[in-house]
Structure formats: structure tokens, C-alpha cells
PDB file of C-alpha atoms in Angstrom:
ATOM      1  CA  MET A  30      -0.218  -2.365 -28.667  1.00  0.00           C
ATOM      2  CA  ARG A  31      -2.310   0.581 -29.277  1.00  0.00           C
ATOM      3  CA  ARG A  32      -2.345   1.244 -25.315  1.00  0.00           C
ATOM      4  CA  GLY A  33       1.478   1.168 -25.195  1.00  0.00           C
ATOM      5  CA  LEU A  34       1.875   3.425 -28.349  1.00  0.00           C
ATOM      6  CA  ARG A  35      -1.039   5.958 -26.984  1.00  0.00           C
ATOM      7  CA  LEU A  36       1.553   6.083 -23.519  1.00  0.00           C
ATOM      8  CA  PHE A  37       5.005   6.082 -25.355  1.00  0.00           C
ATOM      9  CA  LEU A  38       4.061   8.404 -28.188  1.00  0.00           C
ATOM     10  CA  PRO A  39       3.323  11.877 -25.511  1.00  0.00           C
ATOM     11  CA  LEU A  40       6.036  10.594 -23.463  1.00  0.00           C
ATOM     12  CA  THR A  41       8.773  10.779 -26.187  1.00  0.00           C
ATOM     13  CA  VAL A  42       7.246  14.070 -26.962  1.00  0.00           C
ATOM     14  CA  VAL A  43       7.587  15.030 -23.069  1.00  0.00           C
ATOM     15  CA  ALA A  44      10.871  13.824 -23.186  1.00  0.00           C
ATOM     16  CA  ALA A  45      12.196  15.820 -26.552  1.00  0.00           C
ATOM     17  CA  THR A  46      10.916  19.451 -24.539  1.00  0.00           C
ATOM     18  CA  LEU A  47      12.055  18.591 -21.586  1.00  0.00           C
ATOM     19  CA  VAL A  48      15.533  17.519 -22.898  1.00  0.00           C
ATOM     20  CA  THR A  49      15.545  20.922 -25.059  1.00  0.00           C
ATOM     21  CA  ALA A  50      14.589  23.419 -21.960  1.00  0.00           C
ATOM     22  CA  MET A  51      17.327  21.702 -20.237  1.00  0.00           C
ATOM     23  CA  VAL A  52      19.964  21.969 -22.846  1.00  0.00           C
ATOM     24  CA  ALA A  53      18.939  25.458 -23.879  1.00  0.00           C
ATOM     25  CA  ALA A  54      19.460  26.062 -20.483  1.00  0.00           C
ATOM     26  CA  PRO A  55      21.970  28.085 -19.046  1.00  0.00           C
ATOM     27  CA  PRO A  56      25.347  26.892 -17.345  1.00  0.00           C
ATOM     28  CA  SER A  57      26.225  26.772 -14.074  1.00  0.00           C
ATOM     29  CA  PHE A  58      29.732  25.900 -14.246  1.00  0.00           C
ATOM     30  CA  GLY A  59      33.387  27.312 -15.553  1.00  0.00           C
ATOM     31  CA  ALA A  60      35.218  30.366 -14.825  1.00  0.00           C
ATOM     32  CA  ARG A  61      33.655  32.910 -12.987  1.00  0.00           C
ATOM     33  CA  GLU A  62      34.410  36.428 -11.790  1.00  0.00           C
ATOM     34  CA  PRO A  63      35.281  36.942  -8.179  1.00  0.00           C
ATOM     35  CA  LEU A  64      31.798  37.283  -6.686  1.00  0.00           C
ATOM     36  CA  THR A  65      30.141  39.964  -5.638  1.00  0.00           C
ATOM     37  CA  PHE A  66      27.100  41.387  -3.275  1.00  0.00           C
ATOM     38  CA  GLU A  67      25.351  42.202  -7.406  1.00  0.00           C
ATOM     39  CA  GLY A  68      27.211  39.320  -8.588  1.00  0.00           C
ATOM     40  CA  GLY A  69      25.762  37.194  -6.532  1.00  0.00           C
ATOM     41  CA  ALA A  70      22.177  38.607  -6.156  1.00  0.00           C
ATOM     42  CA  ALA A  71      22.501  37.805 -10.175  1.00  0.00           C
ATOM     43  CA  ALA A  72      24.028  34.569 -10.045  1.00  0.00           C
ATOM     44  CA  VAL A  73      20.560  33.991  -7.567  1.00  0.00           C
ATOM     45  CA  ILE A  74      18.158  35.925  -9.891  1.00  0.00           C
ATOM     46  CA  GLN A  75      19.117  33.204 -13.055  1.00  0.00           C
ATOM     47  CA  ASN A  76      19.884  30.152 -11.055  1.00  0.00           C
ATOM     48  CA  THR A  77      15.506  31.077  -9.808  1.00  0.00           C
ATOM     49  CA  ALA A  78      14.615  31.867 -13.518  1.00  0.00           C
ATOM     50  CA  VAL A  79      15.894  28.688 -14.797  1.00  0.00           C
ATOM     51  CA  ILE A  80      14.385  26.070 -12.246  1.00  0.00           C
ATOM     52  CA  VAL A  81      11.266  28.442 -12.815  1.00  0.00           C
ATOM     53  CA  SER A  82      11.361  27.320 -16.330  1.00  0.00           C
ATOM     54  CA  LEU A  83      12.246  23.949 -16.326  1.00  0.00           C
ATOM     55  CA  LEU A  84       9.493  23.989 -13.934  1.00  0.00           C
ATOM     56  CA  ALA A  85       6.691  25.507 -15.976  1.00  0.00           C
ATOM     57  CA  VAL A  86       8.419  22.785 -18.380  1.00  0.00           C
ATOM     58  CA  TRP A  87       7.433  19.780 -16.511  1.00  0.00           C
ATOM     59  CA  MET A  88       4.346  21.455 -15.295  1.00  0.00           C
ATOM     60  CA  LEU A  89       3.006  21.406 -19.129  1.00  0.00           C
ATOM     61  CA  ALA A  90       4.544  17.912 -19.581  1.00  0.00           C
ATOM     62  CA  ALA A  91       2.420  16.873 -16.577  1.00  0.00           C
ATOM     63  CA  VAL A  92      -0.665  18.169 -18.071  1.00  0.00           C
ATOM     64  CA  ALA A  93      -0.198  16.854 -21.726  1.00  0.00           C
ATOM     65  CA  LEU A  94       0.597  13.077 -20.565  1.00  0.00           C
ATOM     66  CA  THR A  95      -1.831  13.285 -17.854  1.00  0.00           C
ATOM     67  CA  LEU A  96      -4.455  14.035 -20.247  1.00  0.00           C
ATOM     68  CA  LEU A  97      -3.741  11.391 -22.444  1.00  0.00           C
ATOM     69  CA  SER A  98      -3.070   8.996 -20.091  1.00  0.00           C
ATOM     70  CA  GLY A  99      -4.789   9.475 -16.676  1.00  0.00           C
ATOM     71  CA  ARG A 100      -5.238   6.070 -15.659  1.00  0.00           C
ATOM     72  CA  GLU A 101      -1.438   5.255 -16.044  1.00  0.00           C
ATOM     73  CA  ILE A 102      -1.053   8.004 -13.923  1.00  0.00           C
ATOM     74  CA  ARG A 103      -4.001   6.773 -11.252  1.00  0.00           C
ATOM     75  CA  TYR A 104      -2.381   3.658 -11.316  1.00  0.00           C
ATOM     76  CA  SER A 105       0.897   4.095 -10.682  1.00  0.00           C
ATOM     77  CA  SER A 106       0.586   7.049  -7.765  1.00  0.00           C
ATOM     78  CA  LEU A 107      -1.684   4.585  -6.025  1.00  0.00           C
ATOM     79  CA  GLU A 108       0.872   1.818  -6.180  1.00  0.00           C
ATOM     80  CA  MET A 109       3.524   4.583  -4.976  1.00  0.00           C
ATOM     81  CA  ARG A 110       1.285   5.352  -1.684  1.00  0.00           C
ATOM     82  CA  ALA A 111       0.634   1.485  -1.485  1.00  0.00           C
ATOM     83  CA  SER A 112       3.799   0.396  -1.653  1.00  0.00           C
ATOM     84  CA  ALA A 113       6.945   3.327  -0.992  1.00  0.00           C
ATOM     85  CA  LEU A 114       9.029   0.861   0.139  1.00  0.00           C
ATOM     86  CA  HIS A 115       9.074  -1.216  -2.417  1.00  0.00           C
ATOM     87  CA  CYS A 116       9.322   1.517  -5.204  1.00  0.00           C
ATOM     88  CA  PHE A 117      11.926   3.146  -3.398  1.00  0.00           C
ATOM     89  CA  ALA A 118      14.833  -0.006  -3.584  1.00  0.00           C
ATOM     90  CA  LEU A 119      13.383  -0.994  -6.656  1.00  0.00           C
ATOM     91  CA  GLY A 120      14.544   2.533  -8.420  1.00  0.00           C
ATOM     92  CA  LEU A 121      17.833   2.390  -6.473  1.00  0.00           C
ATOM     93  CA  VAL A 122      18.835  -0.881  -8.090  1.00  0.00           C
ATOM     94  CA  ALA A 123      17.629   0.238 -11.389  1.00  0.00           C
ATOM     95  CA  VAL A 124      19.563   3.700 -11.158  1.00  0.00           C
ATOM     96  CA  THR A 125      22.189   1.648 -10.331  1.00  0.00           C
ATOM     97  CA  SER A 126      21.976  -0.676 -13.446  1.00  0.00           C
ATOM     98  CA  PHE A 127      21.312   1.998 -15.763  1.00  0.00           C
ATOM     99  CA  VAL A 128      24.614   3.896 -14.414  1.00  0.00           C
ATOM    100  CA  LEU A 129      27.073   0.516 -14.494  1.00  0.00           C
ATOM    101  CA  THR A 130      25.012  -0.400 -18.102  1.00  0.00           C
ATOM    102  CA  ALA A 131      26.445   3.262 -19.017  1.00  0.00           C
ATOM    103  CA  ILE A 132      29.728   2.357 -17.849  1.00  0.00           C
ATOM    104  CA  VAL A 133      29.691  -0.804 -19.610  1.00  0.00           C
ATOM    105  CA  PHE A 134      28.693   0.093 -22.684  1.00  0.00           C
ATOM    106  CA  SER A 135      31.041   3.039 -22.880  1.00  0.00           C
ATOM    107  CA  TYR A 136      34.366   1.500 -22.026  1.00  0.00           C
ATOM    108  CA  LEU A 137      33.563  -2.702 -22.264  1.00  0.00           C
ATOM    109  CA  ILE A 138      32.397  -2.753 -25.640  1.00  0.00           C
ATOM    110  CA  PRO A 139      33.612  -1.585 -29.465  1.00  0.00           C
ATOM    111  CA  TYR A 140      32.891   1.851 -30.331  1.00  0.00           C
ATOM    112  CA  HIS A 141      30.445   1.276 -33.357  1.00  0.00           C
ATOM    113  CA  VAL A 142      27.830  -1.184 -30.937  1.00  0.00           C
ATOM    114  CA  GLY A 143      28.475   0.684 -27.930  1.00  0.00           C
ATOM    115  CA  VAL A 144      27.413   3.915 -29.370  1.00  0.00           C
ATOM    116  CA  PRO A 145      23.812   2.626 -29.955  1.00  0.00           C
ATOM    117  CA  LEU A 146      23.230   0.977 -26.942  1.00  0.00           C
ATOM    118  CA  LEU A 147      24.231   4.194 -24.872  1.00  0.00           C
ATOM    119  CA  PHE A 148      21.833   6.101 -26.986  1.00  0.00           C
ATOM    120  CA  ALA A 149      19.004   3.369 -26.251  1.00  0.00           C
ATOM    121  CA  LEU A 150      19.726   3.194 -22.878  1.00  0.00           C
ATOM    122  CA  GLY A 151      19.860   6.732 -22.351  1.00  0.00           C
ATOM    123  CA  VAL A 152      16.274   7.156 -24.309  1.00  0.00           C
ATOM    124  CA  ILE A 153      14.992   4.763 -22.108  1.00  0.00           C
ATOM    125  CA  ALA A 154      16.045   5.921 -18.263  1.00  0.00           C
ATOM    126  CA  ILE A 155      14.723   9.168 -19.449  1.00  0.00           C
ATOM    127  CA  LEU A 156      11.212   7.901 -20.545  1.00  0.00           C
ATOM    128  CA  THR A 157      11.413   6.146 -17.281  1.00  0.00           C
ATOM    129  CA  LYS A 158      12.319   9.040 -15.100  1.00  0.00           C
ATOM    130  CA  ILE A 159       9.844  11.678 -16.759  1.00  0.00           C
ATOM    131  CA  TYR A 160       6.532   8.814 -16.706  1.00  0.00           C
ATOM    132  CA  GLY A 161       7.970   7.825 -12.999  1.00  0.00           C
ATOM    133  CA  THR A 162       8.167  11.621 -12.205  1.00  0.00           C
ATOM    134  CA  ILE A 163       4.657  12.899 -13.568  1.00  0.00           C
ATOM    135  CA  ALA A 164       3.030   9.724 -11.131  1.00  0.00           C
ATOM    136  CA  VAL A 165       5.548  11.103  -8.164  1.00  0.00           C
ATOM    137  CA  PHE A 166       3.216  14.511  -8.700  1.00  0.00           C
ATOM    138  CA  HIS A 167      -0.165  13.073  -8.571  1.00  0.00           C
ATOM    139  CA  ALA A 168       0.911  11.068  -5.369  1.00  0.00           C
ATOM    140  CA  VAL A 169       2.521  13.880  -3.654  1.00  0.00           C
ATOM    141  CA  GLY A 170      -0.925  15.958  -4.908  1.00  0.00           C
ATOM    142  CA  THR A 171      -3.129  12.904  -3.212  1.00  0.00           C
ATOM    143  CA  LEU A 172      -1.485  13.199  -0.479  1.00  0.00           C
ATOM    144  CA  VAL A 173      -1.240  17.054   0.468  1.00  0.00           C
ATOM    145  CA  ALA A 174      -5.315  17.640  -1.204  1.00  0.00           C
ATOM    146  CA  GLY A 175      -7.120  14.257  -2.175  1.00  0.00           C
ATOM    147  CA  SER A 176      -9.956  13.969  -0.297  1.00  0.00           C
ATOM    148  CA  ARG A 177     -10.471  11.707   2.261  1.00  0.00           C
ATOM    149  CA  THR A 178     -14.174  10.636   1.646  1.00  0.00           C
ATOM    150  CA  ARG A 179     -16.588  10.296  -0.625  1.00  0.00           C
ATOM    151  CA  GLU A 180     -18.922  13.109   0.275  1.00  0.00           C
ATOM    152  CA  GLN A 181     -15.979  15.599   0.194  1.00  0.00           C
ATOM    153  CA  LEU A 182     -14.762  14.589  -3.339  1.00  0.00           C
ATOM    154  CA  ALA A 183     -18.394  14.856  -3.911  1.00  0.00           C
ATOM    155  CA  GLY A 184     -18.739  18.405  -2.594  1.00  0.00           C
ATOM    156  CA  ARG A 185     -15.182  19.613  -4.080  1.00  0.00           C
ATOM    157  CA  ARG A 186     -15.248  22.494  -7.538  1.00  0.00           C
ATOM    158  CA  TRP A 187     -12.202  22.637  -8.151  1.00  0.00           C
ATOM    159  CA  LEU A 188      -9.818  20.177  -6.598  1.00  0.00           C
ATOM    160  CA  ARG A 189     -11.079  16.747  -7.644  1.00  0.00           C
ATOM    161  CA  GLY A 190      -9.277  14.216 -11.005  1.00  0.00           C
ATOM    162  CA  ASP A 191      -6.164  13.310 -11.771  1.00  0.00           C
ATOM    163  CA  LEU A 192      -5.485  16.901 -12.842  1.00  0.00           C
ATOM    164  CA  ALA A 193      -5.690  18.515 -10.309  1.00  0.00           C
ATOM    165  CA  MET A 194      -3.918  16.088  -8.282  1.00  0.00           C
ATOM    166  CA  VAL A 195      -0.963  16.413 -10.082  1.00  0.00           C
ATOM    167  CA  VAL A 196      -0.919  20.709 -10.635  1.00  0.00           C
ATOM    168  CA  VAL A 197      -0.867  20.372  -7.184  1.00  0.00           C
ATOM    169  CA  GLY A 198       2.132  18.111  -7.168  1.00  0.00           C
ATOM    170  CA  VAL A 199       4.009  19.902  -9.625  1.00  0.00           C
ATOM    171  CA  ILE A 200       3.731  23.526  -7.468  1.00  0.00           C
ATOM    172  CA  VAL A 201       4.293  21.417  -3.867  1.00  0.00           C
ATOM    173  CA  LEU A 202       7.387  19.793  -5.372  1.00  0.00           C
ATOM    174  CA  GLY A 203       7.748  23.297  -6.931  1.00  0.00           C
ATOM    175  CA  ALA A 204       8.013  24.915  -3.873  1.00  0.00           C
ATOM    176  CA  LEU A 205      10.364  22.258  -2.553  1.00  0.00           C
ATOM    177  CA  ARG A 206      12.990  22.311  -5.208  1.00  0.00           C
ATOM    178  CA  LEU A 207      13.676  26.376  -4.906  1.00  0.00           C
ATOM    179  CA  ILE A 208      14.799  25.227  -1.675  1.00  0.00           C
ATOM    180  CA  PRO A 209      19.099  25.804  -2.067  1.00  0.00           C
ATOM    181  CA  VAL A 210      20.282  22.928  -0.837  1.00  0.00           C
ATOM    182  CA  ALA A 211      17.382  20.452   0.195  1.00  0.00           C
ATOM    183  CA  GLY A 212      15.524  20.822  -3.270  1.00  0.00           C
ATOM    184  CA  PRO A 213      17.842  19.049  -5.452  1.00  0.00           C
ATOM    185  CA  ILE A 214      18.199  16.488  -2.926  1.00  0.00           C
ATOM    186  CA  ILE A 215      14.480  15.683  -2.577  1.00  0.00           C
ATOM    187  CA  TRP A 216      14.085  15.488  -6.545  1.00  0.00           C
ATOM    188  CA  ALA A 217      16.874  13.248  -6.356  1.00  0.00           C
ATOM    189  CA  PHE A 218      14.603  10.977  -4.339  1.00  0.00           C
ATOM    190  CA  ALA A 219      11.448  11.874  -5.973  1.00  0.00           C
ATOM    191  CA  SER A 220      13.371  10.311  -9.110  1.00  0.00           C
ATOM    192  CA  VAL A 221      14.410   7.562  -7.250  1.00  0.00           C
ATOM    193  CA  PHE A 222      10.487   6.848  -6.574  1.00  0.00           C
ATOM    194  CA  GLY A 223       9.449   7.604  -9.698  1.00  0.00           C
ATOM    195  CA  ILE A 224      11.614   5.434 -11.804  1.00  0.00           C
ATOM    196  CA  GLY A 225      10.509   1.839  -9.997  1.00  0.00           C
ATOM    197  CA  THR A 226       7.256   2.786  -9.504  1.00  0.00           C
ATOM    198  CA  ALA A 227       7.165   3.248 -13.559  1.00  0.00           C
ATOM    199  CA  LEU A 228       9.322   0.052 -13.442  1.00  0.00           C
ATOM    200  CA  VAL A 229       6.878  -1.957 -10.488  1.00  0.00           C
ATOM    201  CA  THR A 230       3.979  -1.079 -13.069  1.00  0.00           C
ATOM    202  CA  LYS A 231       4.826  -1.699 -15.966  1.00  0.00           C
ATOM    203  CA  PHE A 232       4.699   2.512 -16.685  1.00  0.00           C
ATOM    204  CA  GLY A 233       0.843   1.701 -15.308  1.00  0.00           C
ATOM    205  CA  ARG A 234      -0.263  -1.014 -17.663  1.00  0.00           C
ATOM    206  CA  ARG A 235       0.173  -3.591 -15.060  1.00  0.00           C
ATOM    207  CA  GLU A 236       1.055  -6.001 -17.749  1.00  0.00           C
ATOM    208  CA  PRO A 237       3.815  -8.362 -18.375  1.00  0.00           C
ATOM    209  CA  TRP A 238       7.358  -7.568 -19.689  1.00  0.00           C
ATOM    210  CA  PHE A 239       7.604  -9.851 -21.856  1.00  0.00           C
ATOM    211  CA  LEU A 240       4.553 -12.357 -23.480  1.00  0.00           C
ATOM    212  CA  ALA A 241       3.701 -15.183 -21.248  1.00  0.00           C
ATOM    213  CA  TRP A 242       4.124 -18.557 -23.485  1.00  0.00           C
ATOM    214  CA  ARG A 243       1.385 -21.344 -23.451  1.00  0.00           C
ATOM    215  CA  ALA A 244       1.906 -24.676 -24.930  1.00  0.00           C
ATOM    216  CA  VAL A 245      -0.649 -25.409 -26.846  1.00  0.00           C
ATOM    217  CA  GLU A 246      -2.724 -28.364 -26.031  1.00  0.00           C
ATOM    218  CA  SER A 247      -3.910 -30.602 -28.370  1.00  0.00           C
TER     219      SER A 247
END
């Protein structure tokens, strides 16, 4: 119970911070004036500034959660690198299930019952995405800057430990996110991997989702 609180309380704070940052970001759609060179340049600069701001929030969130639950993040990262296809497949199933369940809660269930269920589903989906994305940061950082031997790790002074791997992962994926067309696609795939990994590893705790019932031996 305490391990679960240690993980989900900071995860809830991280989720609130990221949702607030996304809501505060200026919208990129709606009616627009005729596009000119100056207007296009200003739009690009504004879009880049918003992305960089969100990446900064992701960096703070990843550092905070890794400091509080580094072992869980490391377990999830290891599972992702060991069973990437399994995590991706489960992530696709989970995303599809979230969408279909949201549609059911929105249209096929009475309003006073569906809204609380829809809110609970949204909270679960956001927490799963945030945790899984941070696990993806760790996995990417380990693949890019991870040591290959114990001697190499012992000789390092900076790029060692879970926090360093997460920071490297945020920087690498953040740089890819700035690419106009490929960036959102890469992050979409990263989200699918992260959601699948979070569900496979039970948020890094490797415990059953439900308590196993055993008959009392007489």
C-alpha cells in the first residue's frame, strides 16, 4: 500500500502540472488571417516556444518522478527494452480500449453515471501515459548513453544512474519532437510504448492487479 502511494501521489502531482501546462498553451487552430512571411515566421516561433515550454515541464516531471520512484521507472524501462513488441501491442490494445470505453461512457450510459466514469477513465489514462512516457525517456536514454560494461560504468562521473538516463531521454525525444511532421508521430509511438509498458509492469511494481484468493487450509 505504501509503495503504491509513493508512486501514485507524485504521479498525480505530475499529471496536474502537465495538464495545466497544456491547457495554458495557446491554441493552434481556429480562424486565421491570411498567412504572410512574417506571420508564418511568428507562428513557427510561437509553436516552437510552446513545444519547448511543454518539454521543460516534461523534464521537471520526469526528474521529480524518477527521484521519488527511480526503481519502478528502471524496472519498466528494462521491460520495454526486453519485450518491445509485447509492450507496443498491449499499448495499442489499451489505447483502443480507452477510446471505445470513452465512447460508451459518453453516449450509451446515462449522463449522471457516464460523466463520473468518463472522468475516472481520463484520470487513469493520463496517469498511465505520463508514467509510461517517463519510462520511455529512461529506455531511450539507456539505449543512447547507457554503458555497455561494468568497467565503463565505473569510469563515468556524469552519465550514470536513473536520473541521468531520464534526462538524456528527454533531450533526445525533445529534439525529435521539434521536427515538424515526424516529431508528433514519434511521440505518438512513444506514448503507445509507454502505456503498454506501464500496464505490463503494473507501473513498475510487478505485482498482481488484484489480490490472489487462496482457500484456507484446514
